C-alpha cells in the first residue's frame, strides 16, 4: 500500500526540526545564507535543501496571521516529472509503486540543463532542483531507504508537535479528515491541499496563497489531471546558480 | 516547574507570558497543543508576535516591562468579580492572616524604606501573632488588616484605564485575558502559567513571578494537575545550576551561602532555621540543619566530626551585604580588583549586559582559563575587533571541552526530572569533560597544599575528593551515604550504604548528601533510578500523564509540588477527573504526596504549603527585598516620565553599578525614544557560541536582525532587509531590518511608543554575522537576584550605509 504524509500546519511551530533533520539525514552541506528581512532561510529550495519551512505573514484586520509551510516534494500519485523524465533518460526518475515514492537517481546527471528545465516546469509545486556541479537533479526522497526498512522519514521522526505524520495512505487520509473536521471549528477556511492527487497532504487553516505560491496546484478543470499536472508549473524563478550565490 | 512538561496537557487555560515557549522550549508545545485541542485557551502576552503566538488562541502585545501592571489588573479583576476559589484562598493561602499594624504602603513605597541605602527594613512586613504564637486570622476575610483586604486595597489603583494607558494593551484585550484566565478559579478547572527570562530579566523580575504566584493562589491553581507556576528552564542547565548552587548566594539544595556573621554551625542554624508553634505546619525547612550537616559531611568526609563543627569553619563565608553576582563581579574586574579566573561553558563577552564594559573588564585580568567547545567571543576576547592583541596583557588558557553527547551523567530538566544520559561517542581530539578537568584541577591544587602548605590548607586538603572522575560516583554522593550503621524504620543500613530518602538524613554527621533534594535518586533497593525507563503507571496516574517509574524527579519523585493543595481538607480531590492525589482507605494514592501525614482536617494533618513556615501560600510575601506585594515600576530606561500608580517611577531598590562605562538614558529622552527588547530564537542556543558553529543552524539564522513595525520603518525611511544601526548611550550595533507586522506600535498614555526586538545570539567570532546586541543593554538589576534588565532599555534606529559587522 502506498505511503503518505499528513502535514498538519495547524500544529506547526516552524521550529525547523524537519528542515534540519532532512539536511542531516541526507548529509547535505550548508549554504552560505544572509539575513534578508525574513526568518525563511535559505530563501528557497535548492540542491542542498530538499525541505524548507516557508514563513508568510499578514494582517487580517488587527490580527496577525503567521503561516508556516514545511515545503517538500508531494510524491504525486501521477507524477508529471516521472513522465517527463522517462522521455529523457531511462530510470533517471523512479516511481516506486509500493511506497508511492518518486525518487530521482544518479542517472538524472545524464539529463541536460534544458532537460532539467522541462522536468522542473512539469512540477506543479516547483520542487526539483539541479546541482550545477554534478548535474544531478535532486529533491525529497521520502527517505526511501528508511521507509523500506520500516523507519519514519527523518523529518517526521524529528517533528516535536505532530505536524509531520507518515503512514499508509488510507490511514493518513482518515487522519486528515479527522483533523480537518477538528480544526474547521476554529478555522472555517481549513482545507486539505490536493489530497486526491498527492501523497504529501497539507492541512491548511488559511487561504492557500497565504502560505506559498505553490502550496496547491492551480487547477484547470477543462483538462484531465495527468495532462494538467504535466503542463502546470512554469513558475517565475531565479536559477539554481543564482540561488547558490546568495 | 512546580508541575512538569507532560502535565501541561491537563490545563484548561494557559497564560504564556515572559516566555516564547514554542521557540525556546519547542517540546512544550507538544503538550500545549494537546490541551488546546481539548478546548483549552492558550493566551500569549508578549511584546512581539512570535511562533508561540502563531499557535496560541490569541496574542496580546504588551509593552516590555509592564507585566506587573497587567497582572495587578488581573488580581483586581479576580477579586472584584469574585473569580477567586474561595475555599482554597481561605484554607490554603495566607489571605486570612492579619498583618502588622505598622505595615503601610504610600506613594509607591512600602513601610521601612531608607532612601540613602535604597533598602527596606522589613520588620513591619510581618503578621500579628496571638498568645500561642500563631498568626492571627480572620477567615471571613473582612478585617481591614487581613492580607485579603490589604491585597484588595493595594490593587485598587490597577483599573482598566490605568493598566491600559501604561501597558499599551487595549481595554478590550485586557478584559479578554482576565475573563478567559480567571475562569479557572473553580475546583474543576486548571490554569497554568508558563514563563521564562521574559519575566526574570527585569529590575522587577522576582516581583513579576510573585504576581503570577498570587494569581495562581487566588484561582486555586497551585498543586493541581494542569496548574502551577512553571519556569521553563533550558539546556543551559538553569535547573541544575540552582539545584547545585552555581550561584553565589546559595550552597547546594537551596541552602543560603554562609556569611561572615555566622561563624559557627550553631550560628548558621539559628539564623536559617525557621520555627513555628503551629503543630499543623510541616515547616519543612526546620530540617535544614540535617541537610547542611549532610552536605558538610559529604564535602569533608571523615575529617568532619562533631568536635570540629563538621568542618563548617572551613567553608568560605561571604561578606554580609556584598553582592558577588556577575554584575558586581565584572565591575570589580573592570576596577582591576580581580587577577584571573575560570570560565566554563559560558560566553559572557556576548551575553552579559553592557558587553563593551565586560570586554574591557576582561582585559584587566592577568590570566583566564576558558573551557569551551569552540572559539567564542570570550575565548578570543584578546583579539576582538578594535583592539590590538599586542597590547593585551591577559594570558589565555583554552581547555577544549567535551560535548554533551561525548559524556555520561545526569541532566535535570525543568520538570525536576533527573535523567541519566549515556555517552554516544568519545570526545574528539584532546577534549575532556568538565568533571575530568575539575577533579584533576582540585587534585593538583590539593597536592600543592599538601607539599607547600599555605593559609588554612585544611579547607582544601581535608576535602573528601576522588582520585578520578566517575560520573555515577557523583550521583551516589548527591544521593547520600550512611557514615555509620543506621536503622530506618525496620530496615538496617550498613555504613557506606546509600540513604533511601531525605527523611533519613541526620544532623549528627551520620549521613552525607551533596544535595538533599536529590536523596532517593540512587538507592540500595532500586539502584540508579535516573536510569529507569519504565512507562508503568496506575489508571489514576495515566489520566494525568504521570509517569512515576520514568527516571526520577526531586523531591522524592513527587511530580507535582504542593499537591496537598489539590485536595480539599478531607483529602478529596477538588477535581476528581484530574486527581493528583487522593486519601483512600487511610492512605494516599496517585502522586507522592507532600509529606506522609493524613489530610489537613485530620488530627495529625498538615497544611499544604509545607515549605512555608506557617504552611500557607503567600499572597502576602515578606522575604523579598523590594516589597511583600508586587508593584508596578517602570524599567530603569523607560520612554515615559510618569505612570498612573505612584510618583515612584522605577524600582526604589534596583541594583546598579556606576563606572564611567555604565551610562543610562534618562526617562523619556527624545534622543532615544524606542524600547529595545532582546531575546533568542529556536535556531541558536543562548549567546550562539555553539550553534553558530553548526553550519546547518547558521544557514537558517545567519545574521543579526532587528524586528520593527512597518510604522516605525516608515517613519525612519527603512525598508525590509535594509542595513541599520541601533544605538544608545552605551553603543552602536549593526543589524538587518526585519520589518514585520508581528511588531505593532503601542499607544502609551495617549502617545505612540515604538518597540524593536533583537536576538543576542550573534557575535564577532563568527565572521560577518554581526556582534553582541548586549552592547546596548544596561547594567541595572533586580534587587533580589541581581539579574540584568535585558528585556527593556532605550535606543534609536537609523538606516545605515555599508555595514562592517555584517556582510
Short mmCIF file of C-alpha atoms in Angstrom, two decimals, chain B residues 109-471:
data_model
loop_
_atom_site.label_atom_id
_atom_site.label_comp_id
_atom_site.label_asym_id
_atom_site.label_seq_id
_atom_site.Cartn_x
_atom_site.Cartn_y
_atom_site.Cartn_z
CA UNK B 109 6.92 52.77 48.75
CA UNK B 110 6.33 50.15 51.41
CA UNK B 111 6.98 50.95 55.06
CA UNK B 112 10.60 50.81 56.16
CA UNK B 113 12.28 52.37 53.11
CA UNK B 114 15.61 54.16 53.54
CA UNK B 115 16.34 56.37 50.52
CA UNK B 116 20.02 56.67 51.48
CA UNK B 117 20.73 52.96 51.25
CA UNK B 118 17.87 52.24 48.78
CA UNK B 119 16.97 49.35 51.09
CA UNK B 120 13.96 48.35 53.12
CA UNK B 121 13.85 47.46 56.78
CA UNK B 122 11.21 44.75 56.50
CA UNK B 123 10.29 44.45 60.17
CA UNK B 124 6.75 45.76 59.60
CA UNK B 125 6.16 43.25 56.79
CA UNK B 126 5.07 40.66 59.33
CA UNK B 127 1.99 39.05 60.83
CA UNK B 128 0.15 39.70 64.08
CA UNK B 129 0.62 36.76 66.43
CA UNK B 130 -1.77 35.50 69.10
CA UNK B 131 -0.81 34.43 72.63
CA UNK B 132 0.03 30.94 71.43
CA UNK B 133 2.46 32.37 68.88
CA UNK B 134 0.28 31.57 65.86
CA UNK B 135 -0.63 34.10 63.15
CA UNK B 136 -3.95 35.84 63.92
CA UNK B 137 -6.56 35.09 61.27
CA UNK B 138 -9.93 36.36 60.11
CA UNK B 139 -11.39 33.61 57.99
CA UNK B 140 -14.27 35.90 56.99
CA UNK B 141 -11.59 37.95 55.16
CA UNK B 142 -13.34 41.14 56.35
CA UNK B 143 -10.78 42.54 58.79
CA UNK B 144 -9.23 45.61 57.13
CA UNK B 145 -5.79 44.44 58.30
CA UNK B 146 -6.09 40.95 56.83
CA UNK B 147 -3.98 40.08 53.80
CA UNK B 148 -7.02 39.78 51.56
CA UNK B 149 -8.25 43.30 52.34
CA UNK B 150 -4.75 44.77 52.02
CA UNK B 151 -4.36 43.00 48.70
CA UNK B 152 -7.67 44.39 47.51
CA UNK B 153 -6.66 47.88 48.59
CA UNK B 154 -3.20 47.61 47.03
CA UNK B 155 -4.56 46.75 43.58
CA UNK B 156 -7.47 49.22 43.62
CA UNK B 157 -5.31 51.56 41.54
CA UNK B 158 -4.87 48.90 38.84
CA UNK B 159 -8.07 49.71 36.99
CA UNK B 160 -8.53 49.18 33.27
CA UNK B 161 -7.85 52.84 32.41
CA UNK B 162 -4.54 52.91 34.27
CA UNK B 163 -3.38 49.48 33.17
CA UNK B 164 -4.28 50.08 29.55
CA UNK B 165 -2.62 53.51 29.50
CA UNK B 166 0.73 52.22 30.73
CA UNK B 167 0.92 48.73 29.18
CA UNK B 168 -0.29 49.76 25.74
CA UNK B 169 -2.81 46.91 25.82
CA UNK B 170 -6.36 47.82 24.81
CA UNK B 171 -9.03 47.53 27.50
CA UNK B 172 -10.80 45.02 25.31
CA UNK B 173 -7.71 42.81 25.21
CA UNK B 174 -7.16 43.18 28.96
CA UNK B 175 -10.69 42.00 29.66
CA UNK B 176 -10.37 39.17 27.17
CA UNK B 177 -7.34 37.81 29.04
CA UNK B 178 -8.71 38.45 32.52
CA UNK B 179 -12.03 36.78 31.72
CA UNK B 180 -10.54 33.77 29.93
CA UNK B 181 -7.88 33.09 32.51
CA UNK B 182 -9.84 33.77 35.68
CA UNK B 183 -12.45 31.23 34.54
CA UNK B 184 -10.07 28.67 36.07
CA UNK B 185 -10.89 29.89 39.60
CA UNK B 186 -13.24 26.94 40.10
CA UNK B 187 -12.42 23.50 41.53
CA UNK B 188 -12.72 21.61 38.24
CA UNK B 189 -10.64 23.95 36.07
CA UNK B 190 -6.88 24.39 35.87
CA UNK B 191 -4.83 27.28 34.57
CA UNK B 192 -1.09 27.14 34.09
CA UNK B 193 1.47 29.92 33.87
CA UNK B 194 4.48 29.38 31.62
CA UNK B 195 7.27 31.91 31.98
CA UNK B 196 10.97 32.26 31.32
CA UNK B 197 13.55 35.02 31.01
CA UNK B 198 10.94 37.46 29.71
CA UNK B 199 9.85 37.78 33.32
CA UNK B 200 13.11 37.38 35.16
CA UNK B 201 15.32 39.81 33.23
CA UNK B 202 13.80 42.99 34.63
CA UNK B 203 14.58 45.20 37.62
CA UNK B 204 11.24 43.85 38.92
CA UNK B 205 11.92 40.28 37.76
CA UNK B 206 11.21 38.50 41.03
CA UNK B 207 8.05 40.52 41.58
CA UNK B 208 6.79 39.61 38.09
CA UNK B 209 6.84 36.00 39.20
CA UNK B 210 5.39 36.81 42.62
CA UNK B 211 2.44 38.44 40.86
CA UNK B 212 1.87 35.25 38.87
CA UNK B 213 2.06 33.16 42.05
CA UNK B 214 -0.61 35.36 43.61
CA UNK B 215 -2.90 35.00 40.58
CA UNK B 216 -2.42 31.23 40.78
CA UNK B 217 -3.12 31.11 44.52
CA UNK B 218 -6.28 33.21 44.15
CA UNK B 219 -7.54 30.90 41.41
CA UNK B 220 -6.61 27.73 43.30
CA UNK B 221 -4.21 26.70 40.56
CA UNK B 222 -1.23 25.60 42.68
CA UNK B 223 -0.65 21.91 43.38
CA UNK B 224 -3.23 20.73 40.86
CA UNK B 225 -2.86 18.88 37.55
CA UNK B 226 -2.62 21.41 34.73
CA UNK B 227 -1.76 24.23 37.11
CA UNK B 228 1.33 25.70 38.69
CA UNK B 229 3.85 28.41 38.07
CA UNK B 230 6.14 26.90 35.53
CA UNK B 231 9.57 28.32 34.94
CA UNK B 232 10.66 26.98 31.58
CA UNK B 233 14.29 26.20 32.04
CA UNK B 234 16.51 25.10 29.29
CA UNK B 235 19.55 23.33 28.17
CA UNK B 236 21.90 25.93 29.76
CA UNK B 237 21.26 23.88 32.90
CA UNK B 238 19.30 26.51 34.79
CA UNK B 239 17.61 23.81 36.86
CA UNK B 240 20.91 22.12 37.67
CA UNK B 241 22.64 25.41 38.41
CA UNK B 242 20.06 26.30 41.03
CA UNK B 243 19.79 22.78 42.50
CA UNK B 244 23.55 22.52 42.84
CA UNK B 245 24.07 26.22 43.58
CA UNK B 246 26.21 27.55 40.76
CA UNK B 247 25.11 30.87 42.19
CA UNK B 248 26.97 32.83 44.81
CA UNK B 249 24.15 33.26 47.32
CA UNK B 250 23.40 29.56 47.76
CA UNK B 251 25.08 26.32 48.63
CA UNK B 252 23.60 23.08 47.20
CA UNK B 253 19.98 22.22 47.93
CA UNK B 254 18.67 25.79 48.24
CA UNK B 255 20.58 26.49 51.47
CA UNK B 256 21.82 30.04 51.92
CA UNK B 257 25.54 30.62 51.48
CA UNK B 258 27.29 31.12 54.84
CA UNK B 259 28.16 34.75 55.62
CA UNK B 260 30.80 36.14 57.94
CA UNK B 261 28.18 36.82 60.65
CA UNK B 262 27.61 33.10 61.05
CA UNK B 263 30.98 31.82 62.20
CA UNK B 264 29.76 28.57 63.75
CA UNK B 265 27.37 25.86 62.66
CA UNK B 266 25.11 26.87 65.53
CA UNK B 267 25.12 30.50 64.28
CA UNK B 268 24.16 29.35 60.81
CA UNK B 269 21.39 27.07 62.01
CA UNK B 270 20.00 29.68 64.37
CA UNK B 271 19.82 32.31 61.63
CA UNK B 272 18.49 29.99 58.93
CA UNK B 273 16.12 27.52 60.54
CA UNK B 274 12.54 28.76 60.68
CA UNK B 275 10.33 27.81 63.63
CA UNK B 276 6.59 27.62 64.05
CA UNK B 277 4.43 26.88 67.04
CA UNK B 278 1.62 25.58 64.86
CA UNK B 279 1.54 21.76 65.05
CA UNK B 280 -0.31 21.68 61.73
CA UNK B 281 2.50 23.40 59.88
CA UNK B 282 5.08 20.96 58.50
CA UNK B 283 7.56 23.87 58.23
CA UNK B 284 9.84 21.65 56.20
CA UNK B 285 12.81 23.98 56.48
CA UNK B 286 13.01 23.08 60.16
CA UNK B 287 15.05 20.16 58.76
CA UNK B 288 17.67 22.49 57.33
CA UNK B 289 20.34 21.58 59.93
CA UNK B 290 20.11 17.94 58.78
CA UNK B 291 20.70 18.93 55.18
CA UNK B 292 23.59 21.23 55.97
CA UNK B 293 25.21 18.61 58.21
CA UNK B 294 24.90 16.00 55.45
CA UNK B 295 26.37 18.45 52.93
CA UNK B 296 29.34 19.23 55.19
CA UNK B 297 29.85 15.53 55.80
CA UNK B 298 29.70 14.98 52.03
CA UNK B 299 32.30 17.69 51.49
CA UNK B 300 34.73 16.80 54.28
CA UNK B 301 34.07 13.08 54.88
CA UNK B 302 35.80 11.50 57.86
CA UNK B 303 37.50 14.79 58.71
CA UNK B 304 34.11 16.31 59.58
CA UNK B 305 33.33 15.47 63.20
CA UNK B 306 31.01 16.75 65.89
CA UNK B 307 34.07 18.20 67.64
CA UNK B 308 35.02 20.43 64.71
CA UNK B 309 31.51 21.61 63.79
CA UNK B 310 31.55 19.18 60.84
CA UNK B 311 34.22 21.47 59.31
CA UNK B 312 31.70 24.31 58.93
CA UNK B 313 34.54 26.68 59.79
CA UNK B 314 36.41 25.63 56.66
CA UNK B 315 33.61 26.72 54.33
CA UNK B 316 34.30 30.15 52.77
CA UNK B 317 31.98 32.89 54.09
CA UNK B 318 30.56 35.74 52.03
CA UNK B 319 30.92 39.21 53.50
CA UNK B 320 27.49 40.32 54.72
CA UNK B 321 25.70 42.53 52.24
CA UNK B 322 28.28 42.09 49.48
CA UNK B 323 26.93 41.05 46.11
CA UNK B 324 29.13 38.57 44.22
CA UNK B 325 26.89 38.21 41.15
CA UNK B 326 28.05 38.83 37.59
CA UNK B 327 27.18 42.50 37.55
CA UNK B 328 29.37 43.26 40.56
CA UNK B 329 31.99 40.66 39.64
CA UNK B 330 32.61 42.31 36.28
CA UNK B 331 32.51 45.76 37.85
CA UNK B 332 35.26 44.67 40.23
CA UNK B 333 37.14 43.17 37.32
CA UNK B 334 36.77 46.48 35.46
CA UNK B 335 38.22 48.23 38.50
CA UNK B 336 41.24 45.92 38.34
CA UNK B 337 40.41 44.13 41.59
CA UNK B 338 40.41 40.62 40.11
CA UNK B 339 43.53 38.98 38.69
CA UNK B 340 42.26 35.87 37.00
CA UNK B 341 39.65 33.17 36.85
CA UNK B 342 37.94 30.26 35.17
CA UNK B 343 35.06 30.39 32.73
CA UNK B 344 33.29 27.10 32.00
CA UNK B 345 30.50 26.69 29.47
CA UNK B 346 29.65 30.38 29.28
CA UNK B 347 30.15 33.19 26.79
CA UNK B 348 29.88 36.31 28.96
CA UNK B 349 31.52 38.55 26.36
CA UNK B 350 28.35 38.12 24.34
CA UNK B 351 25.65 37.57 26.92
CA UNK B 352 26.33 39.98 29.79
CA UNK B 353 24.65 43.37 29.78
CA UNK B 354 26.80 46.26 28.56
CA UNK B 355 29.30 43.97 26.85
CA UNK B 356 31.58 46.87 25.89
CA UNK B 357 32.32 47.17 29.59
CA UNK B 358 32.50 43.41 30.16
CA UNK B 359 35.04 43.08 27.33
CA UNK B 360 37.11 45.95 28.72
CA UNK B 361 36.89 44.39 32.19
CA UNK B 362 38.31 41.11 30.96
CA UNK B 363 41.33 42.98 29.54
CA UNK B 364 42.28 43.82 33.14
CA UNK B 365 42.88 40.18 34.03
CA UNK B 366 46.40 38.73 34.20
CA UNK B 367 45.16 35.29 33.24
CA UNK B 368 41.99 33.45 32.36
CA UNK B 369 41.14 29.83 31.72
CA UNK B 370 38.23 29.18 29.36
CA UNK B 371 36.81 25.76 28.70
CA UNK B 372 34.77 25.67 25.51
CA UNK B 373 33.69 23.61 22.52
CA UNK B 374 34.58 26.33 20.03
CA UNK B 375 36.36 29.63 19.87
CA UNK B 376 33.95 32.27 21.10
CA UNK B 377 33.81 35.97 21.84
CA UNK B 378 35.08 35.02 25.31
CA UNK B 379 37.94 32.66 24.41
CA UNK B 380 39.19 35.19 21.84
CA UNK B 381 38.35 38.44 23.60
CA UNK B 382 42.04 39.44 23.31
CA UNK B 383 41.77 39.71 19.55
CA UNK B 384 38.29 41.23 19.22
CA UNK B 385 37.63 43.91 16.61
CA UNK B 386 39.01 47.30 17.58
CA UNK B 387 41.82 46.13 19.88
CA UNK B 388 45.45 45.36 19.20
CA UNK B 389 46.34 41.89 20.50
CA UNK B 390 49.90 43.09 21.08
CA UNK B 391 48.64 45.45 23.76
CA UNK B 392 46.74 42.76 25.63
CA UNK B 393 48.31 41.67 28.89
CA UNK B 394 45.94 38.80 29.68
CA UNK B 395 47.27 35.27 29.28
CA UNK B 396 44.54 32.98 27.92
CA UNK B 397 44.41 29.23 28.50
CA UNK B 398 41.92 27.32 26.39
CA UNK B 399 40.73 23.90 27.57
CA UNK B 400 38.86 22.05 24.84
CA UNK B 401 35.65 20.73 26.31
CA UNK B 402 33.78 17.54 25.55
CA UNK B 403 30.33 17.99 24.06
CA UNK B 404 27.23 16.81 25.92
CA UNK B 405 26.92 13.76 23.73
CA UNK B 406 30.53 12.86 24.49
CA UNK B 407 29.96 12.34 28.20
CA UNK B 408 27.68 10.46 30.56
CA UNK B 409 25.89 11.67 33.65
CA UNK B 410 22.57 13.09 34.73
CA UNK B 411 20.70 16.02 33.28
CA UNK B 412 17.96 17.72 35.29
CA UNK B 413 15.21 19.24 33.22
CA UNK B 414 12.52 21.78 34.05
CA UNK B 415 10.26 19.04 35.41
CA UNK B 416 12.96 18.45 38.07
CA UNK B 417 13.35 15.12 36.30
CA UNK B 418 16.83 13.73 36.79
CA UNK B 419 17.66 11.63 33.75
CA UNK B 420 20.75 9.60 33.13
CA UNK B 421 22.18 10.06 29.69
CA UNK B 422 24.79 7.84 28.13
CA UNK B 423 27.88 8.81 26.23
CA UNK B 424 27.28 8.43 22.49
CA UNK B 425 30.86 8.86 21.26
CA UNK B 426 34.30 9.55 22.68
CA UNK B 427 35.35 13.21 22.92
CA UNK B 428 37.19 14.44 19.85
CA UNK B 429 40.88 15.28 19.94
CA UNK B 430 42.12 16.39 23.34
CA UNK B 431 38.68 17.43 24.59
CA UNK B 432 37.85 16.39 28.14
CA UNK B 433 34.74 16.51 30.30
CA UNK B 434 34.24 19.26 32.90
CA UNK B 435 34.27 16.52 35.54
CA UNK B 436 37.71 15.34 34.41
CA UNK B 437 39.01 18.91 34.43
CA UNK B 438 37.58 19.87 37.80
CA UNK B 439 38.52 16.68 39.63
CA UNK B 440 42.03 16.89 38.21
CA UNK B 441 42.35 20.59 38.94
CA UNK B 442 41.32 20.13 42.54
CA UNK B 443 43.77 17.28 42.95
CA UNK B 444 46.59 19.41 41.53
CA UNK B 445 45.74 22.24 43.93
CA UNK B 446 45.46 19.78 46.79
CA UNK B 447 48.91 18.29 46.01
CA UNK B 448 50.40 21.79 46.14
CA UNK B 449 48.82 22.48 49.52
CA UNK B 450 49.99 19.14 50.88
CA UNK B 451 53.53 19.79 49.63
CA UNK B 452 53.83 23.51 50.29
CA UNK B 453 51.24 24.28 52.95
CA UNK B 454 49.51 27.67 52.92
CA UNK B 455 46.79 29.61 54.66
CA UNK B 456 44.15 27.27 56.09
CA UNK B 457 45.25 24.30 53.94
CA UNK B 458 42.63 22.04 55.58
CA UNK B 459 39.88 23.79 53.58
CA UNK B 460 41.42 22.02 50.57
CA UNK B 461 43.36 19.07 51.92
CA UNK B 462 40.56 17.74 54.13
CA UNK B 463 38.02 17.52 51.32
CA UNK B 464 36.68 14.08 50.54
CA UNK B 465 37.78 14.18 46.92
CA UNK B 466 38.16 11.30 44.44
CA UNK B 467 41.34 10.47 42.53
CA UNK B 468 39.50 10.36 39.21
CA UNK B 469 36.14 11.48 37.89
CA UNK B 470 33.43 8.80 37.67
CA UNK B 471 30.00 10.25 36.87
#
